[in-house]
Amino acid sequence: MTGAAGRIWGLVRKEAWQILRDPSSVAIAFVLPVVLLFLFGYGVSLDARRVPLAVVMEEQTPAANDFLASLTNSSYFVPTVVHQRPAANRALLAGRVDGIVVLRQDFAERLHGPASAAIQVIVDGVNPNRGRILQGYLQGAWENWLRQRRLEDPAEPKSTLRLQSRVWYNPGVDSRDFIVPGLVAIIMTLIGALLTALVMAREWERGTMEALFATPVRPGEVVLGKLLPYFVLGMGGMALSVAMAVWLFEVPLRGSLGLLILTSAVFMANALGMGLFISTLTRSQFVAAQAAIMATMLPAIMLSGFIFDISAMPGWVQAITYLVSARYFVSILQTLFLVGNVWPLIWPNLAALAGFAVLLIGIAVLRTRKSLE
């Protein structure tokens, strides 16, 4: 075989041998699609199932208990009975429930009377799509319950009762107010990891790592020396993103600026630590960039709760989401922007981010050895 065909055949043989020598190409081509399809095919869902509700029972009446039983038997809700509205409000504020159903003390009288609504529904509007879905589910549950009562007792008078709904934290149900804080978290996750993922690989590709190892500097000092400049750079990008969210997209910032800076700094250390960890695994900038995208952006989009509801995922997928640091920062940003300084929500997420940051940076320090092998 001569000429162009011969040269092409030579290149084909060379690439084939390269693939056989490098199993990572085979893994990317065959293993990764299977893993991602298996993970996201089971885990990604836009349905809302087993939504936690607080049901305020101001009076125990047969009609109120019957409606509560209809909610309990539904696969869409997990109702928790409380007897005081402040307790239900605290549960909604802390994120333990997604909505409140109030059955007033004159529920039975209002059921057949001309009065206004005796049942009140309050939904968490931080996620407007989930809020709308929950409103629709509750409306459907209410209508089914009334229909069932008339089927069981044809003498039952037709109710004129109306369901009264309110949306908290995002009364305009504006999806942009929910999406933009989540986007900031997703984008900074990728940028933070990319900033440092290429650092070590660039040193190896340019041949300057050998010169660096000839100096008295220690591995921990190498990691910190590379981390700090990119930390300042990343915080600058974070400040720009927050400014755009507030002034360009007009998303309200109801939490304190100081707490936002603190949580952003901890998250940025976490993202940079992930990038440094990746950079210690490879000496190629291309592979480091690909690994950073695969390890940060895809999980952040799919498993952080930014788009898909985590509570609707199977239990084993929910367990995996605890390993995605963007999950914690998305929750913090959405809380600070739309609700305020809700400490019961912010502290656990902030502690998780700090733990991941210490772990990733520690691993990067341990894996940075002054060796050319």
Short mmCIF file of C-alpha atoms in Angstrom, two decimals:
data_model
loop_
_atom_site.label_atom_id
_atom_site.label_comp_id
_atom_site.label_asym_id
_atom_site.label_seq_id
_atom_site.Cartn_x
_atom_site.Cartn_y
_atom_site.Cartn_z
CA MET A 1 0.00 0.00 0.00
CA THR A 2 1.62 3.25 -1.11
CA GLY A 3 0.84 6.97 -1.34
CA ALA A 4 -1.95 8.55 0.71
CA ALA A 5 -3.59 5.25 1.48
CA GLY A 6 -0.36 3.95 2.94
CA ARG A 7 0.13 7.02 5.14
CA ILE A 8 -3.47 6.83 6.37
CA TRP A 9 -3.08 3.12 7.13
CA GLY A 10 0.08 3.88 9.06
CA LEU A 11 -1.71 6.48 11.15
CA VAL A 12 -4.58 4.07 11.79
CA ARG A 13 -2.16 1.41 13.04
CA LYS A 14 -0.33 3.93 15.21
CA GLU A 15 -3.58 5.16 16.83
CA ALA A 16 -4.78 1.60 17.33
CA TRP A 17 -1.57 0.72 19.18
CA GLN A 18 -1.91 3.93 21.21
CA ILE A 19 -5.44 2.96 22.27
CA LEU A 20 -4.28 -0.49 23.32
CA ARG A 21 -1.43 0.98 25.36
CA ASP A 22 -3.71 3.56 27.04
CA PRO A 23 -6.75 1.85 28.66
CA SER A 24 -8.21 5.22 29.66
CA SER A 25 -9.40 5.76 26.08
CA VAL A 26 -11.28 2.46 26.21
CA ALA A 27 -12.78 3.43 29.57
CA ILE A 28 -13.95 6.80 28.25
CA ALA A 29 -15.47 5.20 25.14
CA PHE A 30 -17.28 2.29 26.81
CA VAL A 31 -17.37 2.51 30.60
CA LEU A 32 -18.19 6.19 31.08
CA PRO A 33 -21.38 6.23 28.94
CA VAL A 34 -22.67 3.15 30.77
CA VAL A 35 -21.99 4.70 34.18
CA LEU A 36 -23.52 8.07 33.28
CA LEU A 37 -26.60 6.54 31.65
CA PHE A 38 -27.10 4.23 34.61
CA LEU A 39 -26.69 7.06 37.10
CA PHE A 40 -28.70 9.79 35.40
CA GLY A 41 -31.27 7.44 33.81
CA TYR A 42 -32.38 6.35 37.25
CA GLY A 43 -31.63 9.53 39.15
CA VAL A 44 -32.96 12.32 36.95
CA SER A 45 -36.67 12.94 37.26
CA LEU A 46 -38.88 16.01 37.01
CA ASP A 47 -41.66 14.37 39.03
CA ALA A 48 -42.37 15.29 42.63
CA ARG A 49 -42.94 12.26 44.86
CA ARG A 50 -43.29 11.97 48.62
CA VAL A 51 -43.24 15.72 49.12
CA PRO A 52 -42.94 16.56 52.85
CA LEU A 53 -45.92 18.63 54.09
CA ALA A 54 -46.83 20.16 57.42
CA VAL A 55 -50.57 19.83 58.07
CA VAL A 56 -51.85 22.24 60.71
CA MET A 57 -54.89 20.64 62.39
CA GLU A 58 -56.54 23.45 64.32
CA GLU A 59 -59.37 21.11 65.33
CA GLN A 60 -59.77 17.32 65.16
CA THR A 61 -63.00 16.75 63.23
CA PRO A 62 -64.11 13.71 61.20
CA ALA A 63 -63.99 15.71 57.98
CA ALA A 64 -60.50 17.08 58.71
CA ASN A 65 -59.22 13.63 59.67
CA ASP A 66 -60.73 12.19 56.49
CA PHE A 67 -58.91 14.75 54.33
CA LEU A 68 -55.66 14.12 56.24
CA ALA A 69 -56.05 10.39 55.57
CA SER A 70 -56.42 11.09 51.86
CA LEU A 71 -53.10 12.98 51.92
CA THR A 72 -51.41 10.21 53.92
CA ASN A 73 -52.56 7.53 51.50
CA SER A 74 -51.30 9.49 48.50
CA SER A 75 -47.89 8.57 47.07
CA TYR A 76 -47.21 12.26 46.42
CA PHE A 77 -47.18 13.54 50.01
CA VAL A 78 -45.61 12.75 53.37
CA PRO A 79 -47.77 14.81 55.77
CA THR A 80 -46.65 15.65 59.29
CA VAL A 81 -49.38 16.84 61.66
CA VAL A 82 -48.68 19.91 63.79
CA HIS A 83 -51.14 21.88 65.88
CA GLN A 84 -49.59 25.34 65.82
CA ARG A 85 -48.84 27.47 62.77
CA PRO A 86 -45.51 28.78 64.13
CA ALA A 87 -44.17 25.20 64.25
CA ALA A 88 -45.19 24.67 60.61
CA ASN A 89 -43.62 28.00 59.62
CA ARG A 90 -40.33 27.03 61.29
CA ALA A 91 -40.33 23.69 59.47
CA LEU A 92 -40.86 25.44 56.13
CA LEU A 93 -38.16 28.01 56.88
CA ALA A 94 -35.70 25.27 57.82
CA GLY A 95 -36.47 23.34 54.64
CA ARG A 96 -37.88 20.30 56.47
CA VAL A 97 -41.17 20.61 54.54
CA ASP A 98 -41.99 22.03 51.13
CA GLY A 99 -45.49 23.24 51.95
CA ILE A 100 -48.07 23.86 54.66
CA VAL A 101 -51.73 22.84 54.60
CA VAL A 102 -53.87 24.59 57.21
CA LEU A 103 -57.19 22.93 58.16
CA ARG A 104 -58.99 25.60 60.13
CA GLN A 105 -61.00 24.96 63.25
CA ASP A 106 -64.29 25.64 61.43
CA PHE A 107 -63.29 23.34 58.58
CA ALA A 108 -66.52 21.25 58.76
CA GLU A 109 -68.79 24.33 58.82
CA ARG A 110 -67.01 26.00 55.92
CA LEU A 111 -67.13 22.78 53.91
CA HIS A 112 -70.81 23.25 53.14
CA GLY A 113 -71.20 26.95 53.79
CA PRO A 114 -70.83 29.97 51.54
CA ALA A 115 -67.83 31.25 53.48
CA SER A 116 -64.40 31.72 51.99
CA ALA A 117 -61.70 29.07 52.07
CA ALA A 118 -61.33 27.01 55.23
CA ILE A 119 -58.16 25.33 53.94
CA GLN A 120 -55.01 27.27 53.24
CA VAL A 121 -52.02 26.05 51.26
CA ILE A 122 -48.59 27.67 51.58
CA VAL A 123 -45.79 26.43 49.32
CA ASP A 124 -42.05 27.12 49.25
CA GLY A 125 -41.49 29.29 46.17
CA VAL A 126 -37.67 29.17 46.20
CA ASN A 127 -38.02 26.54 43.49
CA PRO A 128 -40.96 27.91 41.46
CA ASN A 129 -41.37 24.79 39.32
CA ARG A 130 -41.63 22.58 42.36
CA GLY A 131 -43.98 25.11 43.96
CA ARG A 132 -46.30 25.03 40.94
CA ILE A 133 -46.23 21.22 40.87
CA LEU A 134 -47.06 21.07 44.57
CA GLN A 135 -49.94 23.51 44.11
CA GLY A 136 -51.33 21.38 41.31
CA TYR A 137 -50.98 18.16 43.31
CA LEU A 138 -52.78 19.66 46.31
CA GLN A 139 -55.53 21.06 44.11
CA GLY A 140 -55.99 17.63 42.56
CA ALA A 141 -55.97 15.91 45.97
CA TRP A 142 -58.62 18.32 47.22
CA GLU A 143 -60.90 17.83 44.21
CA ASN A 144 -60.51 14.04 44.39
CA TRP A 145 -61.40 14.07 48.07
CA LEU A 146 -64.58 16.10 47.43
CA ARG A 147 -65.52 13.83 44.53
CA GLN A 148 -65.01 10.73 46.66
CA ARG A 149 -67.22 12.11 49.43
CA ARG A 150 -70.07 12.75 46.99
CA LEU A 151 -69.72 9.23 45.56
CA GLU A 152 -69.88 7.69 49.04
CA ASP A 153 -72.82 9.86 50.10
CA PRO A 154 -74.98 11.20 47.24
CA ALA A 155 -76.84 13.32 49.81
CA GLU A 156 -73.63 15.19 50.52
CA PRO A 157 -74.25 18.83 49.48
CA LYS A 158 -71.97 20.21 46.83
CA SER A 159 -69.20 22.18 48.44
CA THR A 160 -68.55 25.77 47.49
CA LEU A 161 -65.21 25.63 49.25
CA ARG A 162 -62.22 27.16 47.49
CA LEU A 163 -58.58 26.32 48.03
CA GLN A 164 -56.52 29.36 48.98
CA SER A 165 -52.82 29.25 48.00
CA ARG A 166 -49.87 31.47 48.82
CA VAL A 167 -46.25 31.25 47.67
CA TRP A 168 -43.51 32.28 50.08
CA TYR A 169 -39.99 33.61 49.30
CA ASN A 170 -40.72 33.99 45.59
CA PRO A 171 -44.26 35.38 45.39
CA GLY A 172 -43.89 36.23 41.72
CA VAL A 173 -42.93 32.58 40.99
CA ASP A 174 -40.12 33.96 38.81
CA SER A 175 -37.93 31.04 37.70
CA ARG A 176 -35.01 33.39 37.04
CA ASP A 177 -34.75 34.17 40.76
CA PHE A 178 -34.32 30.45 41.37
CA ILE A 179 -32.07 29.62 38.41
CA VAL A 180 -29.50 32.44 38.55
CA PRO A 181 -28.12 31.64 42.07
CA GLY A 182 -27.87 27.98 41.06
CA LEU A 183 -26.08 28.97 37.84
CA VAL A 184 -23.53 30.95 39.83
CA ALA A 185 -22.75 27.83 41.85
CA ILE A 186 -22.49 25.60 38.76
CA ILE A 187 -20.29 28.01 36.81
CA MET A 188 -17.94 28.70 39.71
CA THR A 189 -17.64 24.97 40.38
CA LEU A 190 -16.27 24.45 36.87
CA ILE A 191 -14.13 27.58 36.78
CA GLY A 192 -12.60 26.94 40.21
CA ALA A 193 -11.62 23.39 39.28
CA LEU A 194 -10.29 24.38 35.84
CA LEU A 195 -8.15 27.18 37.26
CA THR A 196 -6.01 24.79 39.26
CA ALA A 197 -6.48 21.54 37.32
CA LEU A 198 -4.13 22.79 34.62
CA VAL A 199 -1.47 24.14 36.98
CA MET A 200 0.58 21.03 37.69
CA ALA A 201 0.00 19.54 34.25
CA ARG A 202 1.29 22.74 32.65
CA GLU A 203 4.45 22.55 34.74
CA TRP A 204 5.06 18.98 33.59
CA GLU A 205 4.35 19.74 29.92
CA ARG A 206 6.67 22.75 29.89
CA GLY A 207 9.39 20.85 31.75
CA THR A 208 9.55 23.42 34.53
CA MET A 209 8.48 20.99 37.26
CA GLU A 210 11.99 19.54 37.35
CA ALA A 211 13.44 22.99 38.00
CA LEU A 212 10.84 23.56 40.72
CA PHE A 213 11.78 20.30 42.42
CA ALA A 214 15.46 21.35 42.43
CA THR A 215 14.60 24.21 44.82
CA PRO A 216 14.27 23.74 48.61
CA VAL A 217 10.50 24.38 48.47
CA ARG A 218 8.31 21.70 50.12
CA PRO A 219 5.25 19.96 48.59
CA GLY A 220 2.81 21.78 50.88
CA GLU A 221 4.38 25.08 49.92
CA VAL A 222 4.07 24.23 46.25
CA VAL A 223 0.33 23.56 46.68
CA LEU A 224 -0.30 26.69 48.70
CA GLY A 225 1.82 28.82 46.39
CA LYS A 226 -0.31 27.71 43.47
CA LEU A 227 -3.60 27.84 45.41
CA LEU A 228 -3.51 31.38 46.75
CA PRO A 229 -3.24 33.36 43.48
CA TYR A 230 -6.07 31.34 41.95
CA PHE A 231 -8.14 31.81 45.11
CA VAL A 232 -7.94 35.58 44.64
CA LEU A 233 -8.74 35.16 40.96
CA GLY A 234 -11.71 32.87 41.71
CA MET A 235 -13.15 35.22 44.33
CA GLY A 236 -12.96 38.00 41.77
CA GLY A 237 -15.00 35.89 39.37
CA MET A 238 -17.45 35.11 42.16
CA ALA A 239 -17.88 38.81 42.95
CA LEU A 240 -18.53 39.54 39.28
CA SER A 241 -21.12 36.73 39.12
CA VAL A 242 -22.96 37.96 42.21
CA ALA A 243 -22.94 41.53 40.91
CA MET A 244 -24.46 40.36 37.62
CA ALA A 245 -27.10 38.35 39.49
CA VAL A 246 -28.15 41.34 41.58
CA TRP A 247 -27.89 44.22 39.11
CA LEU A 248 -28.29 42.59 35.72
CA PHE A 249 -30.81 39.84 36.50
CA GLU A 250 -32.35 41.72 39.46
CA VAL A 251 -32.35 38.71 41.77
CA PRO A 252 -33.01 39.89 45.36
CA LEU A 253 -30.20 39.33 47.86
CA ARG A 254 -31.96 38.97 51.21
CA GLY A 255 -29.05 37.48 53.18
CA SER A 256 -26.02 39.36 54.50
CA LEU A 257 -23.10 40.19 52.21
CA GLY A 258 -20.57 39.12 54.84
CA LEU A 259 -22.07 35.63 55.08
CA LEU A 260 -22.15 35.39 51.29
CA ILE A 261 -18.42 36.24 51.13
CA LEU A 262 -17.60 33.71 53.86
CA THR A 263 -19.50 30.84 52.25
CA SER A 264 -18.14 31.75 48.80
CA ALA A 265 -14.55 31.68 50.14
CA VAL A 266 -15.04 28.22 51.64
CA PHE A 267 -16.63 26.97 48.43
CA MET A 268 -13.84 28.45 46.29
CA ALA A 269 -11.22 26.66 48.43
CA ASN A 270 -13.20 23.47 47.84
CA ALA A 271 -13.37 23.96 44.05
CA LEU A 272 -9.67 24.86 43.80
CA GLY A 273 -8.83 21.84 45.97
CA MET A 274 -10.71 19.60 43.52
CA GLY A 275 -8.71 21.10 40.64
CA LEU A 276 -5.41 20.57 42.46
CA PHE A 277 -6.36 16.99 43.25
CA ILE A 278 -7.10 16.34 39.57
CA SER A 279 -3.84 18.00 38.53
CA THR A 280 -1.88 15.56 40.69
CA LEU A 281 -3.36 12.62 38.77
CA THR A 282 -2.23 13.58 35.27
CA ARG A 283 0.63 15.36 33.51
CA SER A 284 -1.43 16.37 30.47
CA GLN A 285 -3.33 19.67 30.35
CA PHE A 286 -5.89 18.19 27.95
CA VAL A 287 -6.65 15.23 30.20
CA ALA A 288 -6.74 17.51 33.25
CA ALA A 289 -9.27 19.81 31.57
CA GLN A 290 -11.46 16.90 30.49
CA ALA A 291 -11.31 15.36 33.96
CA ALA A 292 -12.23 18.67 35.58
CA ILE A 293 -15.29 19.02 33.36
CA MET A 294 -16.42 15.45 33.93
CA ALA A 295 -15.81 15.48 37.67
CA THR A 296 -17.39 18.85 38.41
CA MET A 297 -19.78 20.23 35.82
CA LEU A 298 -21.89 17.16 35.01
CA PRO A 299 -22.45 16.11 38.64
CA ALA A 300 -23.08 19.74 39.58
CA ILE A 301 -25.83 20.09 36.96
CA MET A 302 -27.44 16.69 37.46
CA LEU A 303 -27.01 15.94 41.16
CA SER A 304 -26.88 19.27 42.99
CA GLY A 305 -30.62 19.95 43.08
CA PHE A 306 -30.11 22.89 40.71
CA ILE A 307 -32.45 21.45 38.05
CA PHE A 308 -33.67 18.08 39.29
CA ASP A 309 -35.30 17.55 42.66
CA ILE A 310 -33.01 15.42 44.84
CA SER A 311 -35.87 14.14 47.02
CA ALA A 312 -37.49 12.60 43.91
CA MET A 313 -34.37 10.50 43.18
CA PRO A 314 -33.90 6.91 44.39
CA GLY A 315 -32.25 6.55 47.77
CA TRP A 316 -28.90 5.32 46.45
CA VAL A 317 -28.68 8.29 44.04
CA GLN A 318 -29.54 10.67 46.89
CA ALA A 319 -26.62 9.13 48.83
CA ILE A 320 -24.28 9.91 45.90
CA THR A 321 -25.42 13.55 45.84
CA TYR A 322 -23.82 14.04 49.27
CA LEU A 323 -20.45 13.66 47.50
CA VAL A 324 -21.20 16.58 45.15
CA SER A 325 -19.99 19.76 46.79
CA ALA A 326 -22.11 21.94 44.47
CA ARG A 327 -25.18 20.50 46.22
CA TYR A 328 -24.26 22.40 49.39
CA PHE A 329 -23.37 25.66 47.67
CA VAL A 330 -26.52 25.67 45.52
CA SER A 331 -28.60 25.36 48.70
CA ILE A 332 -26.62 28.13 50.42
CA LEU A 333 -26.90 30.56 47.51
CA GLN A 334 -30.62 29.97 46.95
CA THR A 335 -31.22 30.47 50.67
CA LEU A 336 -29.13 33.65 50.91
CA PHE A 337 -30.59 35.19 47.78
CA LEU A 338 -34.28 34.33 48.22
CA VAL A 339 -34.85 33.77 51.95
CA GLY A 340 -32.08 35.32 54.05
CA ASN A 341 -29.70 34.18 56.80
CA VAL A 342 -31.39 30.90 57.72
CA TRP A 343 -28.72 29.41 59.99
CA PRO A 344 -30.23 25.88 60.31
CA LEU A 345 -29.85 25.55 56.54
CA ILE A 346 -26.55 27.37 56.09
CA TRP A 347 -24.40 25.90 58.88
CA PRO A 348 -24.66 22.20 57.88
CA ASN A 349 -23.95 23.03 54.24
CA LEU A 350 -21.04 25.31 55.16
CA ALA A 351 -19.55 22.64 57.42
CA ALA A 352 -19.78 20.07 54.61
CA LEU A 353 -18.03 22.45 52.19
CA ALA A 354 -15.25 23.12 54.70
CA GLY A 355 -14.76 19.39 55.25
CA PHE A 356 -14.48 18.73 51.51
CA ALA A 357 -12.01 21.63 51.11
CA VAL A 358 -9.71 20.31 53.86
CA LEU A 359 -9.91 16.78 52.48
CA LEU A 360 -9.17 17.69 48.85
CA ILE A 361 -6.34 20.10 49.61
CA GLY A 362 -4.85 17.61 52.07
CA ILE A 363 -4.88 14.86 49.43
CA ALA A 364 -3.29 17.24 46.91
CA VAL A 365 -0.47 18.01 49.38
CA LEU A 366 0.10 14.31 50.11
CA ARG A 367 0.19 13.42 46.42
CA THR A 368 2.62 16.21 45.49
CA ARG A 369 6.00 14.55 45.81
CA LYS A 370 9.38 15.83 44.73
CA SER A 371 9.95 12.98 42.34
CA LEU A 372 10.24 12.77 38.56
CA GLU A 373 8.58 9.33 38.38
#
